[in-house]
Structure formats: structure tokens, C-alpha cells
Tab-separated table of N, CA and C in Angstrom:
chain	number	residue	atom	x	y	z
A	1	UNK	N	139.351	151.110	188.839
A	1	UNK	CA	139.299	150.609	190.202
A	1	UNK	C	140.167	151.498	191.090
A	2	UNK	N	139.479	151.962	192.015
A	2	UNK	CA	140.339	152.665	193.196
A	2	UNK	C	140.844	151.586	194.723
A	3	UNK	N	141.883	151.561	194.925
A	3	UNK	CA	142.639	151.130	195.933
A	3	UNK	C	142.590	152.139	196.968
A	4	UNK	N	142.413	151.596	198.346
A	4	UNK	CA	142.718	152.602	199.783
A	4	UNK	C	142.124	153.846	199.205
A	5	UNK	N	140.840	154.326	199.277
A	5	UNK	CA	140.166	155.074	198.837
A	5	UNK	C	139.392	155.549	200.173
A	6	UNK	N	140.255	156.942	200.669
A	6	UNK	CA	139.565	157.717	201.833
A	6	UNK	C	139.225	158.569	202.023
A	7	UNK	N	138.083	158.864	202.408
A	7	UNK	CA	137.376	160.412	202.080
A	7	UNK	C	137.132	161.072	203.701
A	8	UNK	N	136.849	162.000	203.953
A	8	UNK	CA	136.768	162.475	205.071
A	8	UNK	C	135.308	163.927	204.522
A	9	UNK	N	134.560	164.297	205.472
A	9	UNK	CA	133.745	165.247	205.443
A	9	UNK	C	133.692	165.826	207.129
A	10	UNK	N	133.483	167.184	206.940
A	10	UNK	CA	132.844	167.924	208.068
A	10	UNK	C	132.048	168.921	207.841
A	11	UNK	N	131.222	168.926	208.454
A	11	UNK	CA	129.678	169.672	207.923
A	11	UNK	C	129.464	170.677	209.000
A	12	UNK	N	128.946	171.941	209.148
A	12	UNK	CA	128.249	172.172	210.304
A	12	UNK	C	126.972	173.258	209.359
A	13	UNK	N	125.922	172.922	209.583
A	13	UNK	CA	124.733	173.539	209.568
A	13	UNK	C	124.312	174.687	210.477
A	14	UNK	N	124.352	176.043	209.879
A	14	UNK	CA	124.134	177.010	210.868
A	14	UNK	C	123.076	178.133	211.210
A	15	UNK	N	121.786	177.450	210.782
A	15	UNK	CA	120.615	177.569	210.896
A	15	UNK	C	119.995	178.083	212.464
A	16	UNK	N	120.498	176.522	213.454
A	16	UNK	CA	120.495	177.152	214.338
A	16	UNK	C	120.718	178.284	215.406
A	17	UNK	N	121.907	178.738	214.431
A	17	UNK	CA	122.350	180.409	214.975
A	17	UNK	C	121.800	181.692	213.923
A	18	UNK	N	120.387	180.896	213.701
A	18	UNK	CA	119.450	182.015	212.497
A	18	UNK	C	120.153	182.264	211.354
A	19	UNK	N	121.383	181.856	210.760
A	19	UNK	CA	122.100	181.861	209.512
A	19	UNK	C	121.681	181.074	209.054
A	20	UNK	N	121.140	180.851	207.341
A	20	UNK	CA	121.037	179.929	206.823
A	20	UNK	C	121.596	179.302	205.784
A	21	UNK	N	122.984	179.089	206.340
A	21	UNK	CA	123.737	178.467	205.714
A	21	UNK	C	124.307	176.879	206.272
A	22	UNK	N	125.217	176.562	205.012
A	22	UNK	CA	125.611	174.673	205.792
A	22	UNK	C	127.059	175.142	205.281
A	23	UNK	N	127.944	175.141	205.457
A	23	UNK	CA	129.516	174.931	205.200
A	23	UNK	C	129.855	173.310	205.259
A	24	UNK	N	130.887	173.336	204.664
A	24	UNK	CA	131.520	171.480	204.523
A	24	UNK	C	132.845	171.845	204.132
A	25	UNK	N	133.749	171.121	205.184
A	25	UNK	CA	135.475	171.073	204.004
A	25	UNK	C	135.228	169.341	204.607
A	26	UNK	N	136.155	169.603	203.023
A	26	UNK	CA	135.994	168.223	203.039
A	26	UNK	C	137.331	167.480	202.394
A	27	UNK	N	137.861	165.997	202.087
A	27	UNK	CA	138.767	165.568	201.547
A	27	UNK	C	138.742	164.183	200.760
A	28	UNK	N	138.656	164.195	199.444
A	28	UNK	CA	138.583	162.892	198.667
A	28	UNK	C	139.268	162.578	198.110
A	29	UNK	N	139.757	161.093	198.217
A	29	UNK	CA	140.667	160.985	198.162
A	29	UNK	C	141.922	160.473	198.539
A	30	UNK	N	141.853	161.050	199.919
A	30	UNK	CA	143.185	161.823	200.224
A	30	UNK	C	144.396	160.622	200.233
A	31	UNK	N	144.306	159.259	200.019
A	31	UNK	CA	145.543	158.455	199.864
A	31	UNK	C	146.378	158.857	197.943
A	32	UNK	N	145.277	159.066	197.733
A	32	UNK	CA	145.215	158.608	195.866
A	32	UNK	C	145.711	160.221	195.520
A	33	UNK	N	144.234	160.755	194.952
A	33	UNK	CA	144.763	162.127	194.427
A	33	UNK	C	144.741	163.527	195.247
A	34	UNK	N	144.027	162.999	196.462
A	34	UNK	CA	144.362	163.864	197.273
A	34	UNK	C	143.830	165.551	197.572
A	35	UNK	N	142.206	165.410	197.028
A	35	UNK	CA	141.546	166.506	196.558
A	35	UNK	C	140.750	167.272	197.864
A	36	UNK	N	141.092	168.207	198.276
A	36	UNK	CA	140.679	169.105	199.113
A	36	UNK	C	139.877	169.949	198.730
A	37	UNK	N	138.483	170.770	199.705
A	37	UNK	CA	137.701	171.158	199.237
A	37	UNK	C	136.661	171.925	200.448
A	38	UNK	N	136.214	173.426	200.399
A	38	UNK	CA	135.513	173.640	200.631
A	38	UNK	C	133.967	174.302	199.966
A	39	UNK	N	132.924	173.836	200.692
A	39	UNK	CA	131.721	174.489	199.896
A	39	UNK	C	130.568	174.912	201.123
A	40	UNK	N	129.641	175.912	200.190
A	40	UNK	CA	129.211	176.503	200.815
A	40	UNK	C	127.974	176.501	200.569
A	41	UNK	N	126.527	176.664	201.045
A	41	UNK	CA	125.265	176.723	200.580
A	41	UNK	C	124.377	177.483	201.152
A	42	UNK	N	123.621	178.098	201.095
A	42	UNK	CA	122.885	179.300	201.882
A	42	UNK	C	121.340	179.317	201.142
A	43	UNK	N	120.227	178.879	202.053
A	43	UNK	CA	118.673	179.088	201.292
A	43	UNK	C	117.812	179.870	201.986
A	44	UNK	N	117.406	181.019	201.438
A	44	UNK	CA	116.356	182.097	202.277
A	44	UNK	C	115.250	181.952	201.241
A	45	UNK	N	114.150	181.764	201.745
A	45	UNK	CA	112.413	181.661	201.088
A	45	UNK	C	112.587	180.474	200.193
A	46	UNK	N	112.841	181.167	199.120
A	46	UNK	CA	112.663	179.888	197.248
A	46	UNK	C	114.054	180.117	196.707
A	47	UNK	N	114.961	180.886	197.596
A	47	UNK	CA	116.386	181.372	196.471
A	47	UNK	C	117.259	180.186	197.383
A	48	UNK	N	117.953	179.730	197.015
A	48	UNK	CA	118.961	178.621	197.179
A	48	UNK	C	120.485	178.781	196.019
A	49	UNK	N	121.471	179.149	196.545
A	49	UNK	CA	123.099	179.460	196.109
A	49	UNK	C	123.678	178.905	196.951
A	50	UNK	N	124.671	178.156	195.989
A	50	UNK	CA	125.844	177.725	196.686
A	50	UNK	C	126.867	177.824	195.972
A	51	UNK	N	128.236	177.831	196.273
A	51	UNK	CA	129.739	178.060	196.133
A	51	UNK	C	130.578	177.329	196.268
A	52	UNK	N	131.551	176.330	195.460
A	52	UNK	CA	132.470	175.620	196.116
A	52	UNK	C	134.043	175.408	195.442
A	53	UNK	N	135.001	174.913	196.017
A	53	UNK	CA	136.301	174.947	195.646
A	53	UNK	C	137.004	173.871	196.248
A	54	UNK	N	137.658	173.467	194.739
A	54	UNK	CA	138.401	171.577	195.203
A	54	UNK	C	139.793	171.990	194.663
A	55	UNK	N	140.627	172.086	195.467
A	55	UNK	CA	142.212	171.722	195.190
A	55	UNK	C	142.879	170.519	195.257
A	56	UNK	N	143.684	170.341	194.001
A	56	UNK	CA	144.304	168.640	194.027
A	56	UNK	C	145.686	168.938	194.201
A	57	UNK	N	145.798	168.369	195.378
A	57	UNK	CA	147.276	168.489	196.024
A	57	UNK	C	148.408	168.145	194.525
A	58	UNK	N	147.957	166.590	194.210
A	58	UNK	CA	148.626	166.275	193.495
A	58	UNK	C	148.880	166.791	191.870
A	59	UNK	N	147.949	166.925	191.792
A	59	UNK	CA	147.170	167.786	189.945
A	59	UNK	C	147.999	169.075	190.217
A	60	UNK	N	147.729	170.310	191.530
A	60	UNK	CA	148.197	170.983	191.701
A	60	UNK	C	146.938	172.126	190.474
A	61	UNK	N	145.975	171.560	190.424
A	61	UNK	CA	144.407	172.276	189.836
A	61	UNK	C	143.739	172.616	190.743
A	62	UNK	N	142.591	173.137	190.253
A	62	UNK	CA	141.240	173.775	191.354
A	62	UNK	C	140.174	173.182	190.227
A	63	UNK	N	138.950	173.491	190.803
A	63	UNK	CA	137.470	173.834	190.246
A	63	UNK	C	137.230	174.550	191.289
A	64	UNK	N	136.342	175.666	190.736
A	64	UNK	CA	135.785	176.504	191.404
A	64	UNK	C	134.073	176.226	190.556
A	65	UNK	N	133.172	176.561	191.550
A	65	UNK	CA	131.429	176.451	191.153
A	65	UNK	C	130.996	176.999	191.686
A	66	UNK	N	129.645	177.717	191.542
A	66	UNK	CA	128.564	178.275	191.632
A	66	UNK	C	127.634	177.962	191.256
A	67	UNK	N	126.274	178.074	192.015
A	67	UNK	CA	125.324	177.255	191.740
A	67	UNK	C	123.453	178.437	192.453
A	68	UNK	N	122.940	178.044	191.666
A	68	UNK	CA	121.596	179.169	192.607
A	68	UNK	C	120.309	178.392	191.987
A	69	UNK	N	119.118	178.503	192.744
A	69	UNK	CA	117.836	177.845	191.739
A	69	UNK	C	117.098	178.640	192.624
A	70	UNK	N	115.904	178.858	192.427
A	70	UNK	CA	114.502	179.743	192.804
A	70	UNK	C	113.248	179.106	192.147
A	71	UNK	N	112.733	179.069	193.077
A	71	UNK	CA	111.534	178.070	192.771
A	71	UNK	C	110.383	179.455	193.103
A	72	UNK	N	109.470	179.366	191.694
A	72	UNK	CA	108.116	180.463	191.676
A	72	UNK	C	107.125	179.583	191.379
A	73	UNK	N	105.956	179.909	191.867
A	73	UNK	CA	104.767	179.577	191.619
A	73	UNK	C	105.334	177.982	191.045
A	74	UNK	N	104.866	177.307	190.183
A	74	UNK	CA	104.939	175.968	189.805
A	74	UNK	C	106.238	175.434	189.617
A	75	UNK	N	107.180	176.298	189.482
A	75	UNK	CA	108.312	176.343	188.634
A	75	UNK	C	109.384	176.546	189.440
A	76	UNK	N	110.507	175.733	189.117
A	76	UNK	CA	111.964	175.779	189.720
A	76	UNK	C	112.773	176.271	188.588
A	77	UNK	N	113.427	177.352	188.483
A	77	UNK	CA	114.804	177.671	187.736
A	77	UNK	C	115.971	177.724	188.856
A	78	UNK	N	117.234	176.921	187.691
A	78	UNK	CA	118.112	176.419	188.462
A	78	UNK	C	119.236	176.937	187.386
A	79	UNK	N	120.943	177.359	188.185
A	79	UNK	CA	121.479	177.349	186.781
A	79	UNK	C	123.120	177.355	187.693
A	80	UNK	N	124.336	176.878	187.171
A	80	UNK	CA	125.307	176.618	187.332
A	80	UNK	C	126.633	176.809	186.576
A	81	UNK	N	127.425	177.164	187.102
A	81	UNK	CA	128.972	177.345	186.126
A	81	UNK	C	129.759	176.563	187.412
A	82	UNK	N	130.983	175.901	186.187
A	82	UNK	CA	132.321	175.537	186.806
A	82	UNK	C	133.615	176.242	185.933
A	83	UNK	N	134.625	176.055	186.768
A	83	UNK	CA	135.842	176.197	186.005
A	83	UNK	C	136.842	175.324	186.709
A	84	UNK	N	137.463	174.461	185.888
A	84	UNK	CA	138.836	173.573	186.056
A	84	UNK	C	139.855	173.753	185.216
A	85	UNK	N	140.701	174.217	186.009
A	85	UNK	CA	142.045	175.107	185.797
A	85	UNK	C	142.795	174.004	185.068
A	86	UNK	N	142.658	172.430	185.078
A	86	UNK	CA	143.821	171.819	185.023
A	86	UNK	C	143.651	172.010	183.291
A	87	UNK	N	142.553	172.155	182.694
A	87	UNK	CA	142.630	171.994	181.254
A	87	UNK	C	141.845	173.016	181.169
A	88	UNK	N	141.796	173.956	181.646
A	88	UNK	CA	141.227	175.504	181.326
A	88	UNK	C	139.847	175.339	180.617
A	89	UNK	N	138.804	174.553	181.506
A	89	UNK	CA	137.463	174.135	181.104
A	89	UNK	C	136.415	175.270	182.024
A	90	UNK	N	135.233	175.494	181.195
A	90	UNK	CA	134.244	176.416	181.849
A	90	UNK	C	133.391	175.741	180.854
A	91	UNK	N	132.775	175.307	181.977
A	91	UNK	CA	130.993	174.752	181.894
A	91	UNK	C	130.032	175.246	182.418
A	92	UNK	N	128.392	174.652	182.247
A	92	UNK	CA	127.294	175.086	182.561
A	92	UNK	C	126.318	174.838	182.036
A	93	UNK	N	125.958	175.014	183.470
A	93	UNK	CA	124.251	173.893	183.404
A	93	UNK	C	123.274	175.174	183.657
A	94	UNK	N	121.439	175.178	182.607
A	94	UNK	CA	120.709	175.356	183.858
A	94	UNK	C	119.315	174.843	183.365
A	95	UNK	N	118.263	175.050	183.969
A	95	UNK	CA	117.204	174.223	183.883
A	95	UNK	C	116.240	175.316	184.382
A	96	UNK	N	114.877	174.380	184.095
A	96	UNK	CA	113.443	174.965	184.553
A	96	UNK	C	112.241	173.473	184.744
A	97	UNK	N	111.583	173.515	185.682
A	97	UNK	CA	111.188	171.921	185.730
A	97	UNK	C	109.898	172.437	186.418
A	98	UNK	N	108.844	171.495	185.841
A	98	UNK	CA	107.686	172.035	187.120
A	98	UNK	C	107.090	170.440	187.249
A	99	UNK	N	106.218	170.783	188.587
A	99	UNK	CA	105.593	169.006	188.448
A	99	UNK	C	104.404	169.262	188.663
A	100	UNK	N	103.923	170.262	188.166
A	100	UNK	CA	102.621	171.050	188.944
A	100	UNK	C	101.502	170.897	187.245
A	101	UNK	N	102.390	170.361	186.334
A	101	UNK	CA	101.308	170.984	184.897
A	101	UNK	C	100.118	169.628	184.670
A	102	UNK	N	100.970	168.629	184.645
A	102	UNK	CA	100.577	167.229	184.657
A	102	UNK	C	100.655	166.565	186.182
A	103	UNK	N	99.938	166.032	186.084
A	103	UNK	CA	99.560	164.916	187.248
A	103	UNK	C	100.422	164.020	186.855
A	104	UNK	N	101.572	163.879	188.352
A	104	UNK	CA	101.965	162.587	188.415
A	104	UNK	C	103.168	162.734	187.189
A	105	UNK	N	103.738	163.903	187.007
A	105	UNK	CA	104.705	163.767	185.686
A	105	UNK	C	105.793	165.206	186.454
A	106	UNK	N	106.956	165.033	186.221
A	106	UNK	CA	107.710	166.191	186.174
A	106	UNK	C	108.646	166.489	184.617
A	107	UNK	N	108.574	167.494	184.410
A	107	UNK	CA	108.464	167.984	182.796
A	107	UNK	C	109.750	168.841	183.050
A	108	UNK	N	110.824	168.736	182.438
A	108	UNK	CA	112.114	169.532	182.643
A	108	UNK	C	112.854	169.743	181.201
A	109	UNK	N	113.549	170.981	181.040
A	109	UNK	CA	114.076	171.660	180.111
A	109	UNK	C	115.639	172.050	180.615
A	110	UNK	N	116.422	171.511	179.909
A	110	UNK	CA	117.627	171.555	180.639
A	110	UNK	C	118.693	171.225	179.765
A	111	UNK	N	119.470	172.378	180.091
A	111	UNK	CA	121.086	172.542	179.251
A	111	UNK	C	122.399	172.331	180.209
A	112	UNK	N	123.010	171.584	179.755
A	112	UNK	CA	124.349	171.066	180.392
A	112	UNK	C	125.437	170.493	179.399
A	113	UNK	N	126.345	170.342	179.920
A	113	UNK	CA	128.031	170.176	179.619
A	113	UNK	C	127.620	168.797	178.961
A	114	UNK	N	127.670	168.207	177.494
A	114	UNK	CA	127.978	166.812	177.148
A	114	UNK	C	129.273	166.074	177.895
A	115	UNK	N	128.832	164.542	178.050
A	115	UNK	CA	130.142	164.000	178.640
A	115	UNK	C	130.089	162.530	177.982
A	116	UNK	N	131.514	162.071	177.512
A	116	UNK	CA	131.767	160.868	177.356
A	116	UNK	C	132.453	160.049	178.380
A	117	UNK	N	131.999	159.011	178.466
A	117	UNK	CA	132.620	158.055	179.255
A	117	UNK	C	132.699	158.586	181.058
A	118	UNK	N	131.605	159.406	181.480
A	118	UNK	CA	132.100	160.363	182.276
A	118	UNK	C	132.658	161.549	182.716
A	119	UNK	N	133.271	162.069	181.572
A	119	UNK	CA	133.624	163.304	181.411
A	119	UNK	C	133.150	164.712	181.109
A	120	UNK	N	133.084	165.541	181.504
A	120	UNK	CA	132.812	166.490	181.036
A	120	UNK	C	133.563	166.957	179.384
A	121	UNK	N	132.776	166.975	178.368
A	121	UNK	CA	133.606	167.144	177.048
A	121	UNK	C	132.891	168.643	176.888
A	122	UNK	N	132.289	169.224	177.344
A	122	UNK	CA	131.873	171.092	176.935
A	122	UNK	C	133.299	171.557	177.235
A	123	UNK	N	133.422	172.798	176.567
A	123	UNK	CA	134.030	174.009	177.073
A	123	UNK	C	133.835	175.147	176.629
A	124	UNK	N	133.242	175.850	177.120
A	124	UNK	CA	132.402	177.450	176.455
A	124	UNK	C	133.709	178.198	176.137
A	125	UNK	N	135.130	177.930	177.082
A	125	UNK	CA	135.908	178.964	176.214
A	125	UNK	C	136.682	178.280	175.085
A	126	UNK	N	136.203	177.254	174.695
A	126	UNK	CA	136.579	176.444	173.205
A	126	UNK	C	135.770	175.995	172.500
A	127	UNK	N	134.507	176.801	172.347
A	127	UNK	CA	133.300	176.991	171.884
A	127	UNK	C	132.754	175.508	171.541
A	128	UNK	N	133.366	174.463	172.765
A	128	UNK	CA	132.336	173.543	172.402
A	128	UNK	C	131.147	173.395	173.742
A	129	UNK	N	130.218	173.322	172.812
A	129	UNK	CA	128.729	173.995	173.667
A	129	UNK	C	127.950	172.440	174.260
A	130	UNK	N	127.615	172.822	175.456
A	130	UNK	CA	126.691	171.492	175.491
A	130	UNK	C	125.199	170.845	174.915
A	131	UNK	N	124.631	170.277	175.629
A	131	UNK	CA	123.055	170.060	174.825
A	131	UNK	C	121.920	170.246	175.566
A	132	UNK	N	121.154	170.662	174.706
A	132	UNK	CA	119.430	170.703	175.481
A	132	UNK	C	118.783	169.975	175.547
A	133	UNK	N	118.336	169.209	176.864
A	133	UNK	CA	117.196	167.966	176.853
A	133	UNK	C	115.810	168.297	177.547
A	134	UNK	N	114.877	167.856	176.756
A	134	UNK	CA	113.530	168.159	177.245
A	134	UNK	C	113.097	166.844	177.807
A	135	UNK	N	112.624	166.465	178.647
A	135	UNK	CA	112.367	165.619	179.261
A	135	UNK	C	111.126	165.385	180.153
A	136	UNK	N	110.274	164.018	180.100
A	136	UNK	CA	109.066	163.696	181.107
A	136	UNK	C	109.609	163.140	181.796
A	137	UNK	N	109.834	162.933	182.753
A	137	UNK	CA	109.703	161.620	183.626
A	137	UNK	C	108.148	161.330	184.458
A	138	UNK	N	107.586	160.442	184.329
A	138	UNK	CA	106.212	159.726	184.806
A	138	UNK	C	106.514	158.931	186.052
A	139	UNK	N	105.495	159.180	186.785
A	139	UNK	CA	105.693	158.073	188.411
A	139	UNK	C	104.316	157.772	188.065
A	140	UNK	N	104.270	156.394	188.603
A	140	UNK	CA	102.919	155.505	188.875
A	140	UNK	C	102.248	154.960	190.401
């Protein structure tokens, strides 16, 4: 349970000045642990990357991420790394999904960080690896 739990965001989208990017700093938190953060996102045609960074005042940690997906012909590939300094963790996700093979079905292949209870439990530089899930999901 979180008590006095205040977050703050500021966004500006800058499209309209023909850049196509969105920036956000942002703050969660900020009574409790007090986590500061900026990120970044930028999409030209089918390529989509983004960048971001959370400092905990209190932890006195970061995460840093990266993130990109490109969508071809039927198909979206997507793929991601983090790193959190406070326990020297490096994770990563990525995927391939199409909804184009089956009618009415999206079909996805996808590797990411195992987590218990919420957590992220991977760490590639402590060679524990995450898992691969193949997956349908069906709409009616």
C-alpha cells in the first residue's frame, strides 16, 4: 500500500514543429521514493525508438532504456534493453507479432526478463536469462 502517492508529468509533442518526437520529464513518487525521470520517443514511417532515464533521489540508482520496433509488411519487430544500477541488472525484451496471418487472431513470439511477484528476476550479466512465449490471442 502506498500513502500520499504523487506523481507529476509534462509532455510536449513536437510534431508540430515537423520533429517527430514527444519528450516527457516526469516525477513518481515524489513524497515516497522520489523517482525522477526523463524520456524520449521519436517515430519516422514504421521505425519507432525511444530512450529513457529514472533517478531515485532516495535509492540514489538510475535505469536507463532503450527501446525501437519497425513494423514491415505484416509484421512488427520490436526489441528493448534496461539497466538498473541499484543491483547491477541488464535486461531485455524483444518480439515479432503479426495480425495479418489469421483472421481475427494476433500471433506473437516474444522474449523477456522472468518476474516474480512483480519483479524483474533476469539478469544477462548474471547469466540468468529470461523466457520465450509464443502466443495467440483470439478476438470475437
Amino acid at each position: 500500500k502506498v500513502e500520499n502517492l504523487l506523481s507529476a508529468k509534462v509532455s510536449a509533442d513536437l510534431s508540430s514543429f515537423d520533429v517527430p518526437v514527444t519528450v516527457a520529464v516526469y516525477g513518481r513518487d515524489i513524497l515516497g521514493k522520489q523517482v525522477l525521470g526523463v524520456s524520449a520517443n521519436a517515430s519516422v514511417d514504421a521505425l519507432t525508438v525511444g530512450a529513457s532515464f529514472d533517478y531515485g533521489v532516495k535509492a540514489k540508482a538510475y535505469l536507463v532504456g532503450a527501446s525501437a520496433s519497425y513494423k514491415v509488411d505484416a509484421f512488427t519487430v520490436a526489441a528493448g534493453i534496461n539497466y538498473r544500477s541499484a543491483d547491477e541488472q541488464l535486461y531485455a525484451n524483444a518480439s515479432i507479432e503479426t495480425t495479418s496471418l489469421i483472421p481475427g487472431a494476433t500471433l506473437k513470439l516474444a522474449y523477456g526478463p522472468t518476474s516474480k511477484d512483480g519483479k524483474v528476476t533476469s539478469n544477462l550479466l548474471k547469466e540468468k536469462y529470461g523466457q520465450i512465449d509464443a502466443t495467440c490471442t483470439i478476438a470475437f
